[in-house]
XYZ file of C-alpha atoms in Angstrom:
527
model
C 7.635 18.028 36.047
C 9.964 15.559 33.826
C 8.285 13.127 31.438
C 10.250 9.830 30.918
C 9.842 9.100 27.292
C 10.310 5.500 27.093
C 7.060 4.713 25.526
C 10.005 4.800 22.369
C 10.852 1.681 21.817
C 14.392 0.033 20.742
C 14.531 0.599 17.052
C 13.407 -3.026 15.682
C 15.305 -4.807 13.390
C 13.937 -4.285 10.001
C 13.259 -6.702 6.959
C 15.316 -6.018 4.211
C 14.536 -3.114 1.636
C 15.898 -5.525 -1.646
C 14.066 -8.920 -3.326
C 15.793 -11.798 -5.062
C 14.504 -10.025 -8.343
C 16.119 -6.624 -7.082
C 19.359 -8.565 -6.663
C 19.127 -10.438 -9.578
C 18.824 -6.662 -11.656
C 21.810 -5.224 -10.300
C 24.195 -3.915 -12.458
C 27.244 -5.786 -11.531
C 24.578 -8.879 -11.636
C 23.732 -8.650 -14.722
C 26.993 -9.122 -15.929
C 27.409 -12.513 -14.432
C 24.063 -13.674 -17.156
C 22.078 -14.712 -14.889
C 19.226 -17.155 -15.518
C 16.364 -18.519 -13.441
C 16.134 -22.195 -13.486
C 13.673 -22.767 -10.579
C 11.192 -20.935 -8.377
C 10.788 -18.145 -10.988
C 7.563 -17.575 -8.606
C 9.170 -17.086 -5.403
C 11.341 -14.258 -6.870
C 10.123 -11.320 -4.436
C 11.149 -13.076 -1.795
C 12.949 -10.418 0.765
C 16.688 -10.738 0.943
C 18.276 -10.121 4.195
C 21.780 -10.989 3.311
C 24.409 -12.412 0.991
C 26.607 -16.092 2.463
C 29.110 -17.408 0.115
C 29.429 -21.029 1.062
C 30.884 -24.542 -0.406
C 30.044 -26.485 2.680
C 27.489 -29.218 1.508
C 25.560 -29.020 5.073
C 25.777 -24.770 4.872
C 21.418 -25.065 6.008
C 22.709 -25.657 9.652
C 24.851 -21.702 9.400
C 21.850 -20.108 7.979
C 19.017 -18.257 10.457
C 16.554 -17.792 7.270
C 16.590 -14.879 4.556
C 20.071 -15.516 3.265
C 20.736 -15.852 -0.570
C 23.808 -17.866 -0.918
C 26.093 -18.569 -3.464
C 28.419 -21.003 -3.939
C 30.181 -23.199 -7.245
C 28.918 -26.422 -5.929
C 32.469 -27.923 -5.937
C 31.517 -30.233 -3.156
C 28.361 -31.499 -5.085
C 29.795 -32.688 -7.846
C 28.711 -35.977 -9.038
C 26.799 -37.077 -5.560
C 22.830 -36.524 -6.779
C 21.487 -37.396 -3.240
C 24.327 -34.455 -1.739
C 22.797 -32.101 -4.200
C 19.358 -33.060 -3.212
C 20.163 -32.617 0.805
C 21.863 -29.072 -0.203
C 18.543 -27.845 -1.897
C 16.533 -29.436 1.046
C 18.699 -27.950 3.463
C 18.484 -24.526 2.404
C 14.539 -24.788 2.191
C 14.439 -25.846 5.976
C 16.557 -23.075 6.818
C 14.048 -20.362 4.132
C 17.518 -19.107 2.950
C 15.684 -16.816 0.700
C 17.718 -18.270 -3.198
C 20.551 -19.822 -4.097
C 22.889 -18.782 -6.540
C 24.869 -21.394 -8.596
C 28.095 -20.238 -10.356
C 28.487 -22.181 -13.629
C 32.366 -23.852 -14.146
C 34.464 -26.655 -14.029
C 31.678 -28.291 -10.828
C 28.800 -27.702 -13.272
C 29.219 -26.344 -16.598
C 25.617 -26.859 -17.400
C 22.828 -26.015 -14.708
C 22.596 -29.371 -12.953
C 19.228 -30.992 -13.412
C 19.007 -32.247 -9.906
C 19.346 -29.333 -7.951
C 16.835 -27.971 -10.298
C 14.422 -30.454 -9.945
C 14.921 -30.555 -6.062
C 14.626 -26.552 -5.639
C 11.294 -25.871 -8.079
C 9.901 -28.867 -5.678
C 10.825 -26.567 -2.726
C 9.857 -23.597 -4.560
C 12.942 -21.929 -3.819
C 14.493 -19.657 -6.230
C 17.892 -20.680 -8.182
C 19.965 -19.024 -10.538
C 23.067 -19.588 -12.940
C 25.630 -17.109 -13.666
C 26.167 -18.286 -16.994
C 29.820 -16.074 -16.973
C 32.582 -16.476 -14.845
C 31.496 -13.507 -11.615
C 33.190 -12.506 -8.368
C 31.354 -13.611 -5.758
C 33.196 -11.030 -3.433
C 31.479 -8.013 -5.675
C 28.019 -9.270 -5.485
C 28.477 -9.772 -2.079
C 30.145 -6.315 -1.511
C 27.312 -4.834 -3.880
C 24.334 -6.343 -1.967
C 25.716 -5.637 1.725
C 26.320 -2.084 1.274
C 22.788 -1.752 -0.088
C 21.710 -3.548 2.540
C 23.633 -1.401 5.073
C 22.652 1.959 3.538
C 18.763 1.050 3.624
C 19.087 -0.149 7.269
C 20.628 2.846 8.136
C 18.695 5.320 6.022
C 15.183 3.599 7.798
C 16.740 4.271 11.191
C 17.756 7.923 11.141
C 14.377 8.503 9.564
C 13.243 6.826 12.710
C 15.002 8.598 14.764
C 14.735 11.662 13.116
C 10.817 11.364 13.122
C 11.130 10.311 17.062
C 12.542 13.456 18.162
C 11.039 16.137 15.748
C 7.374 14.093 17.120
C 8.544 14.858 20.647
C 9.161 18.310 21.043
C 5.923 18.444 19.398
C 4.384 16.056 22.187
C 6.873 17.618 25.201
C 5.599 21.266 23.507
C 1.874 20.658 24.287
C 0.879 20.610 20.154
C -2.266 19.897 19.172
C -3.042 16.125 17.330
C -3.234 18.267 13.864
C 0.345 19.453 14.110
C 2.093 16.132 15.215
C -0.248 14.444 11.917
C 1.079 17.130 9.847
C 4.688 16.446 10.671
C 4.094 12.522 10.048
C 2.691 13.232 6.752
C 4.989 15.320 5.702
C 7.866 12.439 6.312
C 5.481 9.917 4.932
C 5.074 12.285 1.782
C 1.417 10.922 1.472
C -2.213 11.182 2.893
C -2.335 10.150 6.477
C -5.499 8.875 8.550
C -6.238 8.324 12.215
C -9.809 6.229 12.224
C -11.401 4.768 15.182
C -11.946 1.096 15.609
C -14.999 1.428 13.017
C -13.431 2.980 10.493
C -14.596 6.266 11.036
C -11.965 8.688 10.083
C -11.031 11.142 13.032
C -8.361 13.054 11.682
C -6.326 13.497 8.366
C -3.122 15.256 7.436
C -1.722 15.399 4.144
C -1.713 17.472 0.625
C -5.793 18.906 0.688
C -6.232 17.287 -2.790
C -4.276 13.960 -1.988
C -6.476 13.786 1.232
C -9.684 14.257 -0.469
C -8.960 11.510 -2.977
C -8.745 9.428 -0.281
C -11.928 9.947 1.454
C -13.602 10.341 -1.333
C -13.310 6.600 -1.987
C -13.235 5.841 1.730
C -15.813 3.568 2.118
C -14.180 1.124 -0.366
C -10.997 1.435 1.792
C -12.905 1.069 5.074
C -14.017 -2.113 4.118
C -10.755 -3.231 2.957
C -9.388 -1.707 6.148
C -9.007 -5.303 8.002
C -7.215 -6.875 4.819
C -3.491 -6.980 4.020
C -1.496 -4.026 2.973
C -0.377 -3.517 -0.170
C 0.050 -0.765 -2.632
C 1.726 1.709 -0.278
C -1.120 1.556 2.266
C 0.508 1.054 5.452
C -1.734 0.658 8.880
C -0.304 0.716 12.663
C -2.981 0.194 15.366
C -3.590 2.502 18.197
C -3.908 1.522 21.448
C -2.544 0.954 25.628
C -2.831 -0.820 28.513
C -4.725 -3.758 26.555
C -7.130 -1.516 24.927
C -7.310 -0.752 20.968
C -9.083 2.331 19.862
C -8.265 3.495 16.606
C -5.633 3.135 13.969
C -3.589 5.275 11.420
C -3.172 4.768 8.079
C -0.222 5.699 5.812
C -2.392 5.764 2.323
C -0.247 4.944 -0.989
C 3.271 5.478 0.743
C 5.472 5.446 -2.090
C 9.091 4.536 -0.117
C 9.931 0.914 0.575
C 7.207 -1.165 3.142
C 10.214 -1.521 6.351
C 10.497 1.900 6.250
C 7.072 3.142 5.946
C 6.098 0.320 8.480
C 8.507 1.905 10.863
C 7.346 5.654 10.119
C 3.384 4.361 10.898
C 4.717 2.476 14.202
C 6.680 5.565 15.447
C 3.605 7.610 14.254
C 0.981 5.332 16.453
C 3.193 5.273 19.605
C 3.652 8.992 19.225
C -0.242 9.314 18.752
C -0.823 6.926 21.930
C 1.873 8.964 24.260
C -0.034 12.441 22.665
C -2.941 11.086 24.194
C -1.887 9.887 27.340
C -0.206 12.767 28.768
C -2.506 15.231 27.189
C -5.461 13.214 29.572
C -7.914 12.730 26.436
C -10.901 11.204 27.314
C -12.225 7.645 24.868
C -13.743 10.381 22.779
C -11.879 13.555 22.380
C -10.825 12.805 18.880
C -14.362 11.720 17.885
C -15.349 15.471 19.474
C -12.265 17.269 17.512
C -13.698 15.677 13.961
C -17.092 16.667 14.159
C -16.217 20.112 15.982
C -13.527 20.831 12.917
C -16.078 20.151 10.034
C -19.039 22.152 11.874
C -16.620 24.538 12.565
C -15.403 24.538 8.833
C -19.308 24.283 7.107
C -20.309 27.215 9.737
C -17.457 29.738 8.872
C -17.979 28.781 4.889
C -14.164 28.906 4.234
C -14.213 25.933 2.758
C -17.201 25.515 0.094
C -19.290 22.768 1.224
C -18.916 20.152 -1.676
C -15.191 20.284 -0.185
C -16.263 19.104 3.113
C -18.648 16.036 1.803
C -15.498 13.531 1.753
C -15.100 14.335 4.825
C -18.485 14.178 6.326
C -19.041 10.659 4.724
C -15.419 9.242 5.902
C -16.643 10.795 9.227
C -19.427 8.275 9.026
C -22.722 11.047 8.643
C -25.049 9.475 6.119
C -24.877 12.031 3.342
C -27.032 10.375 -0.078
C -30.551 11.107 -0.312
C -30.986 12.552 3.100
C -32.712 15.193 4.610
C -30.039 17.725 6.712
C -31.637 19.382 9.864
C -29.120 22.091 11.588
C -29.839 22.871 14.900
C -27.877 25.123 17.219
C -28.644 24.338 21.149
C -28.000 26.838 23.881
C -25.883 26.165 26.658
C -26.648 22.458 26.080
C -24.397 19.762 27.736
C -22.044 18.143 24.704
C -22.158 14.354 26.535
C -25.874 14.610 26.814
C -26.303 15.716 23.111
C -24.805 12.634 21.734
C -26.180 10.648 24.354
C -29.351 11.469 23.527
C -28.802 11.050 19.537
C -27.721 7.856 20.438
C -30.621 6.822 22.715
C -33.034 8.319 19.773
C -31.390 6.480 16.915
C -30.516 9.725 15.458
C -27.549 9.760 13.108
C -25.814 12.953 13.570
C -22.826 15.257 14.574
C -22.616 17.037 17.462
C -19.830 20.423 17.934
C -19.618 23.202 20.256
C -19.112 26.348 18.837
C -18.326 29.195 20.383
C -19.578 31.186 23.447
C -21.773 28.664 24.844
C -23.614 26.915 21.384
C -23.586 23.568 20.630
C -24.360 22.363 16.752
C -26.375 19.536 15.879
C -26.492 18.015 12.248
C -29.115 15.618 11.827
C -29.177 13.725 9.152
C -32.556 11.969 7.899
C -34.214 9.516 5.626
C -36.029 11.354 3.007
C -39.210 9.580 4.287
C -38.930 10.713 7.912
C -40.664 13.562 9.553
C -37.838 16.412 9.785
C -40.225 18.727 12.036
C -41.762 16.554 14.251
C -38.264 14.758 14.729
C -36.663 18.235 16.095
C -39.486 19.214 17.959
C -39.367 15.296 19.711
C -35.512 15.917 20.303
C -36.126 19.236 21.703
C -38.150 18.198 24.085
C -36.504 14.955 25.179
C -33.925 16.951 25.395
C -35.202 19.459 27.745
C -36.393 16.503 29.674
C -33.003 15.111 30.321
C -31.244 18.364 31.379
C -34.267 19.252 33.618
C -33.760 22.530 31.770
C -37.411 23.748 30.616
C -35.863 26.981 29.116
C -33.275 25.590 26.827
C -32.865 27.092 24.075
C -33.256 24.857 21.132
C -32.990 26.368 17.405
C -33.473 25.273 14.026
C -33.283 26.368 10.123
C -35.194 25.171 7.825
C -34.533 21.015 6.657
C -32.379 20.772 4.200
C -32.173 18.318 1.327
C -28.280 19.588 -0.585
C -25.600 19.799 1.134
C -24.365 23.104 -0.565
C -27.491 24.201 1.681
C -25.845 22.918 5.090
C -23.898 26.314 5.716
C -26.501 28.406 5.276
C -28.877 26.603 7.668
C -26.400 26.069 10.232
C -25.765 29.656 10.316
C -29.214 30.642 10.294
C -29.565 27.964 13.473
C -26.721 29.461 15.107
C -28.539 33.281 14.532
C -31.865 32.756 15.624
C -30.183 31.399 18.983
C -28.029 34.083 19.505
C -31.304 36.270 18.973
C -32.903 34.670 22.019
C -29.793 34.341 24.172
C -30.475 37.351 26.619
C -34.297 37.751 26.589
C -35.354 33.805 27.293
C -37.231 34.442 29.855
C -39.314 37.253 28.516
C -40.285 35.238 25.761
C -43.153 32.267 25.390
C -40.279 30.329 23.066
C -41.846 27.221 21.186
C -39.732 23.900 21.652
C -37.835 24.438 18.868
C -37.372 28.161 17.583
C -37.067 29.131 14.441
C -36.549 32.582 12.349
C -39.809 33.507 12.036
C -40.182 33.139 16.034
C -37.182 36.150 17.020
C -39.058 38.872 14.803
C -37.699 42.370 14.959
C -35.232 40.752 17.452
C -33.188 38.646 15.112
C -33.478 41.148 12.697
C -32.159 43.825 14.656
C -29.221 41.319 15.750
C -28.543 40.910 11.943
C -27.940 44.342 11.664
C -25.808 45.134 14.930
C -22.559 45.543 13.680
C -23.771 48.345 10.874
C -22.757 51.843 12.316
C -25.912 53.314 11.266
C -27.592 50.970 13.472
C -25.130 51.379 16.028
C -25.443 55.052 15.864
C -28.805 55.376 15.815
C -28.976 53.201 19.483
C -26.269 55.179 21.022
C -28.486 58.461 20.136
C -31.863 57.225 21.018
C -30.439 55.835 24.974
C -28.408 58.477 25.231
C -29.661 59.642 28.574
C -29.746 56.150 29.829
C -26.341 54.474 29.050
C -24.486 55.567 31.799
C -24.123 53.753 35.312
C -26.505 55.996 37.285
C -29.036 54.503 34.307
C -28.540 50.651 34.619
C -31.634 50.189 37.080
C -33.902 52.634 34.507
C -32.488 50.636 31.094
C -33.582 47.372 33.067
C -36.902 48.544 34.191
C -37.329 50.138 30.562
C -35.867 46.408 28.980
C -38.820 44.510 30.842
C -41.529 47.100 30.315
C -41.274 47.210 26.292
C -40.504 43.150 26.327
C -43.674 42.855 28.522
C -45.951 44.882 25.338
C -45.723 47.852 27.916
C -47.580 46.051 31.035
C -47.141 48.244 33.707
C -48.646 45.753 36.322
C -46.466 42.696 34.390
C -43.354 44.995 34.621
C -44.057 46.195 38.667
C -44.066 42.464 39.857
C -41.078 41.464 37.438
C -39.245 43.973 39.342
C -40.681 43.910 43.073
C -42.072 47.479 43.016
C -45.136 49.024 43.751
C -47.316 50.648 41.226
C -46.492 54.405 41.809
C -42.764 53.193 42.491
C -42.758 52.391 38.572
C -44.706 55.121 37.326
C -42.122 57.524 38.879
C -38.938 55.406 37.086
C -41.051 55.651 33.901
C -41.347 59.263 34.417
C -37.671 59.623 34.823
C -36.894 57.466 31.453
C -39.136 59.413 29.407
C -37.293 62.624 30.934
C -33.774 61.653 30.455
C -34.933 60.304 26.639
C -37.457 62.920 25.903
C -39.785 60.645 24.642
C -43.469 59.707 25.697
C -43.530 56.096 25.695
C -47.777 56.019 25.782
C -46.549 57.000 22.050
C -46.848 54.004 19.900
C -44.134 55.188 17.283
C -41.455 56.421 19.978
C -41.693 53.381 22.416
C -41.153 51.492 18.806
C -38.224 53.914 18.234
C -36.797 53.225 21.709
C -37.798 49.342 21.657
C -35.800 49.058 18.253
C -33.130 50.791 20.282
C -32.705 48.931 22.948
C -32.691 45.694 21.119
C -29.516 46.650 18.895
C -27.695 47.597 22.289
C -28.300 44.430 23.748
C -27.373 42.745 20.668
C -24.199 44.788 20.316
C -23.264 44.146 24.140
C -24.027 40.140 23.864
């Protein structure tokens, strides 16, 4: 399948990269002695180019942004034709006018000073005989250089952003190649600020969010300061923005990098097929991700958690882990319950919930109400819901989350052999999440290879079932006959061919312990 690209625009034309001021400090400039003699305040006024003109109605060749300079030979001695001049340059915003001193005015004429500080437009003397030719050649080529130096980056940013887009990459990768043109912090939010994504030098990005909130509600104001914004949306609809934070090259060009930037971001999301809240889902799944693994010490990850818009002072941090729970309907139902919260899948089949409280509220008796609201809305009555204890640091968060994520992974395979309480907890898997802590030791792993020996082949599946259900059942033979559709002396003769092939007696407290502890590691190892 070809993609037509033409999402790229045309390369706009872009403002100038030079002021009256950065004119007026050029070297060859500077030799002319220039002074200021009116609109000293207007002096960062953008230049777009240099018109030498004697022509007393010059306003009428002028489209706006021109600094022109001229000897005023024509003016001479007619106050009301200097007056026009200065009023005709105003009504054409010719962005200063530069006033060779000689034999037309060998003192700046009082006039055309008056009438241009009224205007407030900048004028200047060149108190030395100067070349207007060189300050013309001096400012075009500048002029020139910038312009072209702002479009190859342009284009050079277009097509190293679409291979990346053309080659399938991720969001992470096409930020990481914008920030590294940008050479600062860069930040995709959505329309409330909320930060979705960042790319950037780690330390650089965390000084950023760390003060986010301050920039967040600055985020509608004007830019300044480097911090360029380019807003994200398509077909009529804005969802987001990103954020070029303390660009240190000139504003065109870093206006142009955060426009190419958006409408690669835009396209990115287009053809990839993303869904209103795919980034949202990519934030919150990249910092559970990061404060589950503990890679990245959790005091790291708190910028990020606040710019991500989870209430993180004073508040009381439940981590839950739900089992094959529905991602939509999780945040759905945080929504609906006025939870504030993050919601990640993890992997094979886990989803993990952050809650985070008000010191004041009830942290149990809030899980144990989403739980079962929760189990309500799925029409799932055996969904696994599990929780570590509340938390009130944030250093704590990892731990908990982990814990969450183990005492559902203990429950995984034996849910319905289990009377589970609406939310589970450690002290509800027992010897079973115990046992699954300890899976991957090879004593442990040994020691359940030797004590099934004579069951773990295929010809044993049926018996290591029937033996599974019988020891989960507290050794109920009439429990374990109906679980499995047999009669009575049907199951007497499998148990009598387990404790052959084991050479164990399982009416033996201690060895059906042996063999229970047994099993469980296997079926932890094998999940």
């Amino acid at each position: 399948m070809t993609i037509a690209l033409e999402p790229w625009g045309p390369v706009e034309p872009l403002e100038p990269a030079l002021s009256v001021r950065q004119v007026l400090s050029l070297e060859r400039v500077l030799a002319g002695e220039p002074e200021v003699v009116a609109g000293a305040s207007q002096l960062d006024r953008p230049v777009r180019w240099v018109h030498v003109a004697e022509a007393a109605d010059v306003g009428v060749m002028l489209s706006g942004g021109e600094m022109v300079l001229t000897t005023g030979v024509l003016l001479a001695g007619d106050d009301n034709a200097q007056t026009e001049y200065i009023r005709s340059l105003h009504r054409a915003e010719a962005a200063a006018v530069v006033l060779g001193l000689g034999r037309a005015f060998p003192t700046p004429p009082d006039v055309m000073r008056r009438a241009a500080e009224r205007c407030g437009l900048p004028m200047v003397v060149l108190h030395r005989p100067f070349p207007f030719a060189e300050l013309t050649e001096e400012v075009q080529s500048r002029l020139v250089r910038r312009k072209f130096a702002a479009v190859s980056l342009s284009e050079a940013v277009r097509t190293a952003l679409t291979a990346l887009i053309t080659a399938g990459a991720p969001l992470q990768l096409l930020l990481d190649e914008i920030a590294q043109h940008a050479a600062c912090p860069v930040v995709v939010t959505n329309l409330a600020h909320r930060v979705l994504a960042t790319a950037g030098e780690r330390s650089a990005v965390d000084d950023v969010l760390r003060d986010w909130e301050r920039i967040a509600r600055q985020a509608g104001g004007s830019e300044g300061d480097g911090w360029i914004r380019a807003e994200l949306g398509g077909r009529g609809e804005r969802w987001g923005q990103i954020m070029l934070c303390g660009h240190r090259g000139d504003t065109a060009g870093g206006r142009l990098l955060a426009d190419r930037a958006a409408e690669a971001l835009v396209l990115h999301r287009m053809l990839g097929g993303a869904s209103a809240h795919t980034w949202e889902e990519q934030s919150a799944q990249s910092l559970l991700t990061d404060l589950v693994s503990g890679v990245v010490p959790a005091r790291h990850l708190l910028p990020r958690a606040r710019a991500a818009g989870l209430p993180v002072n004073r508040r009381t941090f439940v981590p839950l882990v739900v089992r094959d729970g529905d991602l939509a309907r999780l945040e759905r139902l945080l929504r609906l319950l006025g939870l504030p919260g993050l919601v990640a899948e993890l992997a094979d089949g886990a989803t993990a919930v952050l809650l985070s409280l008000a010191r004041d509220q009830d942290a149990e008796a809030l899980a144990v109400h989403f739980a079962a609201r929760l189990r309500t809305e799925s029409g799932q009555p055996r969904t696994v819901v599990a929780a570590a204890a509340p938390r009130t640091e944030w250093d704590e968060v990892p731990a908990g989350l982990r814990e969450a994520q183990h005492v559902a992974d203990a429950v995984a395979d034996s849910t319905a052999a289990l009377d589970l309480p609406a939310v589970v907890r450690l002290k509800d898997v027992h010897l079973r999440g115990l046992v699954r802590l300890l899976r991957d030791d090879p004593h442990v792993q040994s020691f359940a290879e030797r004590e099934l020996d004579g069951l773990l082949c295929a010809a044993g599946d049926d018996l290591l079932a029937v033996l599974r259900t019988y020891l989960a059942t507290g050794r109920n033979k009439s429990r374990t006959a109906q679980l499995h559709h047999v009669s009575r002396p049907a199951l007497y003769r499998r148990l009598e061919a387990i404790e052959g092939r084991l050479g164990v007696d399982l009416d033996d407290f201690e060895q059906a312990a042996s063999v229970h502890i047994a099993l469980l590691a296997h079926d932890a190892q094998q999940s």
